[in-house]
PDB file of C-alpha atoms in Angstrom:
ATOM      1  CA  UNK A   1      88.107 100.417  77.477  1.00 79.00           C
ATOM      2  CA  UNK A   2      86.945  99.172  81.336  1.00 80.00           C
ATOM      3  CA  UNK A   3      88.645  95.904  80.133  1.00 80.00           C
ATOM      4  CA  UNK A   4      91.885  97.393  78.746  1.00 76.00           C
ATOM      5  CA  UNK A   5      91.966  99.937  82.805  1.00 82.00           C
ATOM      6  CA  UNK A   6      91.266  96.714  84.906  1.00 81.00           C
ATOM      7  CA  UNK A   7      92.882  94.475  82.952  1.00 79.00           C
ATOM      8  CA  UNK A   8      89.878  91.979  82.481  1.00 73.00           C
ATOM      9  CA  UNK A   9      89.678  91.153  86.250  1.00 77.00           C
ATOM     10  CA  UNK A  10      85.523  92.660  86.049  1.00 80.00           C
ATOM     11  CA  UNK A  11      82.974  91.912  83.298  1.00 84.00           C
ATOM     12  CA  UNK A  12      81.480  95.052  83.017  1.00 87.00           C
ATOM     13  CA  UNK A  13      77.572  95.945  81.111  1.00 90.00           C
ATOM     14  CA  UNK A  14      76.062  99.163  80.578  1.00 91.00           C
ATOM     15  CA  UNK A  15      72.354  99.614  79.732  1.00 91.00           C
ATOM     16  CA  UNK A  16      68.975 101.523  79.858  1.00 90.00           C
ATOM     17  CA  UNK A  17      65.889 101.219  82.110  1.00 86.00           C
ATOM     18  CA  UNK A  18      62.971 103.386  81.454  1.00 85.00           C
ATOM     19  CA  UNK A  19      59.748 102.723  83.440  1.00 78.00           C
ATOM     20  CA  UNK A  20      57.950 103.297  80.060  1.00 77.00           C
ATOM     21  CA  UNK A  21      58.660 100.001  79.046  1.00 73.00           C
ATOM     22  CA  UNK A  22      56.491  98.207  81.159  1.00 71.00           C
ATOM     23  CA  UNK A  23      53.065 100.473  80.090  1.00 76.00           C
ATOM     24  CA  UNK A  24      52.579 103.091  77.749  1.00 85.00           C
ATOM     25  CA  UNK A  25      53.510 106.481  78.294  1.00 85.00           C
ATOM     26  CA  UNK A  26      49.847 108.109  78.339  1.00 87.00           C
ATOM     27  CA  UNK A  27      48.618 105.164  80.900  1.00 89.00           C
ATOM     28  CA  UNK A  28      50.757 105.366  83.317  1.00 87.00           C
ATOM     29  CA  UNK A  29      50.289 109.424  83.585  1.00 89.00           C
ATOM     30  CA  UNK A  30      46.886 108.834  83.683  1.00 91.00           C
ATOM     31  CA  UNK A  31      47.253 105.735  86.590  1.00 91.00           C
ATOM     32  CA  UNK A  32      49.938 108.855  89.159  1.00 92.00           C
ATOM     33  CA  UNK A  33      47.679 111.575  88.070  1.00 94.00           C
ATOM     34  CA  UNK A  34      46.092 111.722  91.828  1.00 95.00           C
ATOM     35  CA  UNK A  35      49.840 111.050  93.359  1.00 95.00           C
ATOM     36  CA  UNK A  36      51.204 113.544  91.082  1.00 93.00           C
ATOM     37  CA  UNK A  37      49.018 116.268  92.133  1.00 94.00           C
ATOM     38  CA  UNK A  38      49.767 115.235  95.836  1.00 95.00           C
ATOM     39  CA  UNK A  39      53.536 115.382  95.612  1.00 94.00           C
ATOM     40  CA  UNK A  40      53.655 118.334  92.907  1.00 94.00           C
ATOM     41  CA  UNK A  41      55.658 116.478  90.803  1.00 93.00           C
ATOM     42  CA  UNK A  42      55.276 113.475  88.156  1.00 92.00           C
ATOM     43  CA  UNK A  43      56.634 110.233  89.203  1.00 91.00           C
ATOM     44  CA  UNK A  44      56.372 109.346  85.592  1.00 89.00           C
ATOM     45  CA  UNK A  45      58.304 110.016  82.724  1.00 86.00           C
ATOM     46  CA  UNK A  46      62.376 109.244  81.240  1.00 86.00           C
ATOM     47  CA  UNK A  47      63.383 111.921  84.229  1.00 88.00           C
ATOM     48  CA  UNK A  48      63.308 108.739  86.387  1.00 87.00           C
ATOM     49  CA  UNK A  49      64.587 106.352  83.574  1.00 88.00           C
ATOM     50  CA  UNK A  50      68.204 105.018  84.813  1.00 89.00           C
ATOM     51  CA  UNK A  51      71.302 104.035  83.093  1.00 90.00           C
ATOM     52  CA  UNK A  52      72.675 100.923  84.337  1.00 91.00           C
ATOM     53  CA  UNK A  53      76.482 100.349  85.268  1.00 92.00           C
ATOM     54  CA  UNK A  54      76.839  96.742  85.590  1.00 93.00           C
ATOM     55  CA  UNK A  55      80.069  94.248  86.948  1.00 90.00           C
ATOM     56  CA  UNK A  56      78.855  91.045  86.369  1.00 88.00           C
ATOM     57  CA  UNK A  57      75.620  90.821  87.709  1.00 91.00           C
ATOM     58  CA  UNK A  58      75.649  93.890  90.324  1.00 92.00           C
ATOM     59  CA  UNK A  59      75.005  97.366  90.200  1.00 92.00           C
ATOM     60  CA  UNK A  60      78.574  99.210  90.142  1.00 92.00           C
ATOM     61  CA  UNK A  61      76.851 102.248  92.016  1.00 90.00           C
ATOM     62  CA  UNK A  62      75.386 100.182  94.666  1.00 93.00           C
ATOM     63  CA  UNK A  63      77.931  96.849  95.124  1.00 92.00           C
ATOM     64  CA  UNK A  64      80.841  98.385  93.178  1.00 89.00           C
ATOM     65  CA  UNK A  65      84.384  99.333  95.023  1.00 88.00           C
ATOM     66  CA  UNK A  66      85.413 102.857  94.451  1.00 90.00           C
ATOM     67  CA  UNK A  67      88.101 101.888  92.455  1.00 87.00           C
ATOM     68  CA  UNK A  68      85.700 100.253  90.453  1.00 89.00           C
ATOM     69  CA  UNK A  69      83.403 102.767  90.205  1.00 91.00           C
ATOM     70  CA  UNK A  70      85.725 105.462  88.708  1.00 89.00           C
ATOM     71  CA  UNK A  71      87.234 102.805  86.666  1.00 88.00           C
ATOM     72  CA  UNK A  72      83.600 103.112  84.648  1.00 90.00           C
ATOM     73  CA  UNK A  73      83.374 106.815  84.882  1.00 89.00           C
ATOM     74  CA  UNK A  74      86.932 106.975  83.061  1.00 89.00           C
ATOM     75  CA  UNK A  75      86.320 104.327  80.959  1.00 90.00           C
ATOM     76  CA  UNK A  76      82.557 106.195  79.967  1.00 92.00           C
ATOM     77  CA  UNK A  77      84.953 109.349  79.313  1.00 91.00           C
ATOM     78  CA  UNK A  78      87.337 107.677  77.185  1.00 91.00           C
ATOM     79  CA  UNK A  79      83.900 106.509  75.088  1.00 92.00           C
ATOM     80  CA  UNK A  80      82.726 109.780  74.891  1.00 93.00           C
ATOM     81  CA  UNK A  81      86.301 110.521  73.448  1.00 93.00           C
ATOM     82  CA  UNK A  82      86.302 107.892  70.627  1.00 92.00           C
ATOM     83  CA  UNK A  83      82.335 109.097  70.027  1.00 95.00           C
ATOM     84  CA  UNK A  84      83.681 112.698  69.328  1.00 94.00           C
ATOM     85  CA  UNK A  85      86.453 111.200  67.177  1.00 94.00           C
ATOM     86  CA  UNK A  86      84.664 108.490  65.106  1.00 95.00           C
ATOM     87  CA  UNK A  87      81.659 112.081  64.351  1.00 97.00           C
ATOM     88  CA  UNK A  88      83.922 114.599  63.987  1.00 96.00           C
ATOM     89  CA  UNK A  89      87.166 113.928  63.267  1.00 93.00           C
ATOM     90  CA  UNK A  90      89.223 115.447  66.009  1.00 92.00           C
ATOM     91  CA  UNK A  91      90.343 114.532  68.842  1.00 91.00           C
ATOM     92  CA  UNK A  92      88.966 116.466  71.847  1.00 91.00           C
ATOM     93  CA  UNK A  93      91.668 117.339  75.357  1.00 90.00           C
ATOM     94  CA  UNK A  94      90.863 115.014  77.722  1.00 89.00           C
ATOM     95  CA  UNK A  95      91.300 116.003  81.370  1.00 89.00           C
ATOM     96  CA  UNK A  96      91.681 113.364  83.990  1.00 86.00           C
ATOM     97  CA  UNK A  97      91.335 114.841  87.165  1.00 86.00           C
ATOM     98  CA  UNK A  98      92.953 113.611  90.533  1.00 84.00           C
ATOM     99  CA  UNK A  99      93.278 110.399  88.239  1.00 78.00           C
ATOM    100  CA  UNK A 100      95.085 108.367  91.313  1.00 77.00           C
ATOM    101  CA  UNK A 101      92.565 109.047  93.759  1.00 82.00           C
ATOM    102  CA  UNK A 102      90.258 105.859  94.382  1.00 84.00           C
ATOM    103  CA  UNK A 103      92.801 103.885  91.383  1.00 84.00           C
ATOM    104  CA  UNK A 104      95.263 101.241  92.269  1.00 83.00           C
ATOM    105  CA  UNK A 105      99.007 101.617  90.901  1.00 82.00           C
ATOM    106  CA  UNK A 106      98.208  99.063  87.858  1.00 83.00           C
ATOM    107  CA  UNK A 107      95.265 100.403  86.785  1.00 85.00           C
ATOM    108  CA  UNK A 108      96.958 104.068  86.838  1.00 83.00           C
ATOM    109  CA  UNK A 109      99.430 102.477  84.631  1.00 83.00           C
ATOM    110  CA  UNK A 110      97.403 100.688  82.556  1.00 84.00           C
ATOM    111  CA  UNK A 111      95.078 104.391  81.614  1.00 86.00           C
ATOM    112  CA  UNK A 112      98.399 105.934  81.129  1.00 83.00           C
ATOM    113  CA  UNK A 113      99.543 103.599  78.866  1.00 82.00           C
ATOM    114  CA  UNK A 114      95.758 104.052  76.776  1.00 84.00           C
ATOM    115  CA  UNK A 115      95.840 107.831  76.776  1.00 84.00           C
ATOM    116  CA  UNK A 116      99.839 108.020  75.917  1.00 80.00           C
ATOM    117  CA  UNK A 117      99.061 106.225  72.707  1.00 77.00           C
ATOM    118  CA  UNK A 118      98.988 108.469  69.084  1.00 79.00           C
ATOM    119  CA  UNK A 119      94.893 107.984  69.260  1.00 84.00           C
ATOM    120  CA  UNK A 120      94.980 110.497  72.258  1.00 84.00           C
ATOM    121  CA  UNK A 121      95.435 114.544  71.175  1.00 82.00           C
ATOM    122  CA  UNK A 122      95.992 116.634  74.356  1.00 86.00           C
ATOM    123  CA  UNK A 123      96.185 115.223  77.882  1.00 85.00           C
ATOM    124  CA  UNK A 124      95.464 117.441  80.985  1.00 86.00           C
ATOM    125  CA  UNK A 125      95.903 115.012  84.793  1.00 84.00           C
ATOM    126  CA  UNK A 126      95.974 117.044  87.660  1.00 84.00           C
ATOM    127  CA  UNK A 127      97.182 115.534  90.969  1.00 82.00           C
ATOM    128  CA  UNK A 128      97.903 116.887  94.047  1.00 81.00           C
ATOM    129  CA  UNK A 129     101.496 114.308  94.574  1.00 79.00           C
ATOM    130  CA  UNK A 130     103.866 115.419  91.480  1.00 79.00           C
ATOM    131  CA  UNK A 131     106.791 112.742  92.578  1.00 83.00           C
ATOM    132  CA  UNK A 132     103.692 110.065  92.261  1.00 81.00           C
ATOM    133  CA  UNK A 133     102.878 111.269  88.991  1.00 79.00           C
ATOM    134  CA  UNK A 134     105.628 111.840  87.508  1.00 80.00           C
ATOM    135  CA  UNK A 135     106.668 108.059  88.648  1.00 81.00           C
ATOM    136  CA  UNK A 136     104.058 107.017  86.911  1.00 79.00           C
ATOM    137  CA  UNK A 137     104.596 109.093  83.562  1.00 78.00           C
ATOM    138  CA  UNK A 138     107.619 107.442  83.588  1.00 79.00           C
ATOM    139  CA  UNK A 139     108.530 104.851  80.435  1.00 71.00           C
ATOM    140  CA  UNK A 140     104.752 105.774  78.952  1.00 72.00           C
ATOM    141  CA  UNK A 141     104.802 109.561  76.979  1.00 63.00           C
ATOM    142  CA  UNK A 142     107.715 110.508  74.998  1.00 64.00           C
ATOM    143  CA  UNK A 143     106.401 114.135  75.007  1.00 73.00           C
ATOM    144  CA  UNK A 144     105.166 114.947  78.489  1.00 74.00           C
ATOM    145  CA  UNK A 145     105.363 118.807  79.616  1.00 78.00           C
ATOM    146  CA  UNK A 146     105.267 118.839  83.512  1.00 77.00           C
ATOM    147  CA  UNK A 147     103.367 122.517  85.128  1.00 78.00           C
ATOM    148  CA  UNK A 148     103.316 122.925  88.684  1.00 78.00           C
ATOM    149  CA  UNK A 149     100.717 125.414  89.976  1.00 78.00           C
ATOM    150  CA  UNK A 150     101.829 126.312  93.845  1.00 75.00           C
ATOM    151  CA  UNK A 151      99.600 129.636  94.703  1.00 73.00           C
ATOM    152  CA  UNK A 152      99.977 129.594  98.875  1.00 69.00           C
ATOM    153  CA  UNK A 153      98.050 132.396  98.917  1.00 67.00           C
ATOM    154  CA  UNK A 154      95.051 130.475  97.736  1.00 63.00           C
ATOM    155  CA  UNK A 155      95.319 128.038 100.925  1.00 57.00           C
ATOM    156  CA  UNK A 156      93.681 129.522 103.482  1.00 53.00           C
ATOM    157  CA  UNK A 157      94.636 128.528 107.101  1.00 46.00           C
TER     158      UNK A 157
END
């Protein structure tokens, strides 16, 4: 999905780190037991495990561009959508928020293009620049509905 968004400019990885790997669970509570009690709190245990975002050999949290970085969290969504799919046999509404904030024009177009598809159900993107979003709707859904929410009222000065 990351691949199909950036158009294979980044190698991308994704995997898990626990700290329990390295010693067994009931070892290393027993080696922080004194820290533990110091801190009032464990330092052990899968709260501190860590799921790793990788491009190429760098952390996408730490080293990746922002672009980059919600490139992943959309693409993560989109796998979450074809999980949902592939166990229950629906198709859930997406909702990509504020979807060209932090995105390039290509890689807009190139999500559009994904979620437009017949795979896709229901499609919610809110943006705060209709004419730029609209623009980009353009040539990709036969069936787009446009809703404009405008409540001045709800801006306060």
């Amino acid at each position: 999905i990351y691949s199909h968004i950036s158009k294979d400019r980044d190698q991308v990885d994704i995997s898990y780190s626990s700290q329990l790997n390295d010693q067994e669970f009931a070892v290393a509570l027993n080696n922080s037991f004194q820290k533990d009690l110091a801190l009032q709190y464990s330092t052990q245990g899968i709260h501190k495990d860590d799921i790793l975002l990788m491009i190429g050999d760098k952390a996408v949290k730490k080293y990746g561009s922002q672009g980059q970085q919600k490139t992943f969290v959309i693409a993560l969504k989109l796998a979450q959508f074809d999980f949902i799919l592939a166990a229950k046999g629906i198709k859930p509404i997406l909702l990509l928020d504020d979807i060209f904030d932090k995105l390039d024009d290509s890689r807009v177009k190139y999500l559009l293009e994904l979620v437009a598809g017949d795979k896709f159900g229901q499609l919610f993107v809110t943006h705060t620049h209709k004419e730029r979003l609209l623009e980009m709707f353009k040539g990709v859904s036969k069936d787009l509905k446009h809703h404009e929410i405008n409540y001045p009222d709800l801006v306060k000065s």
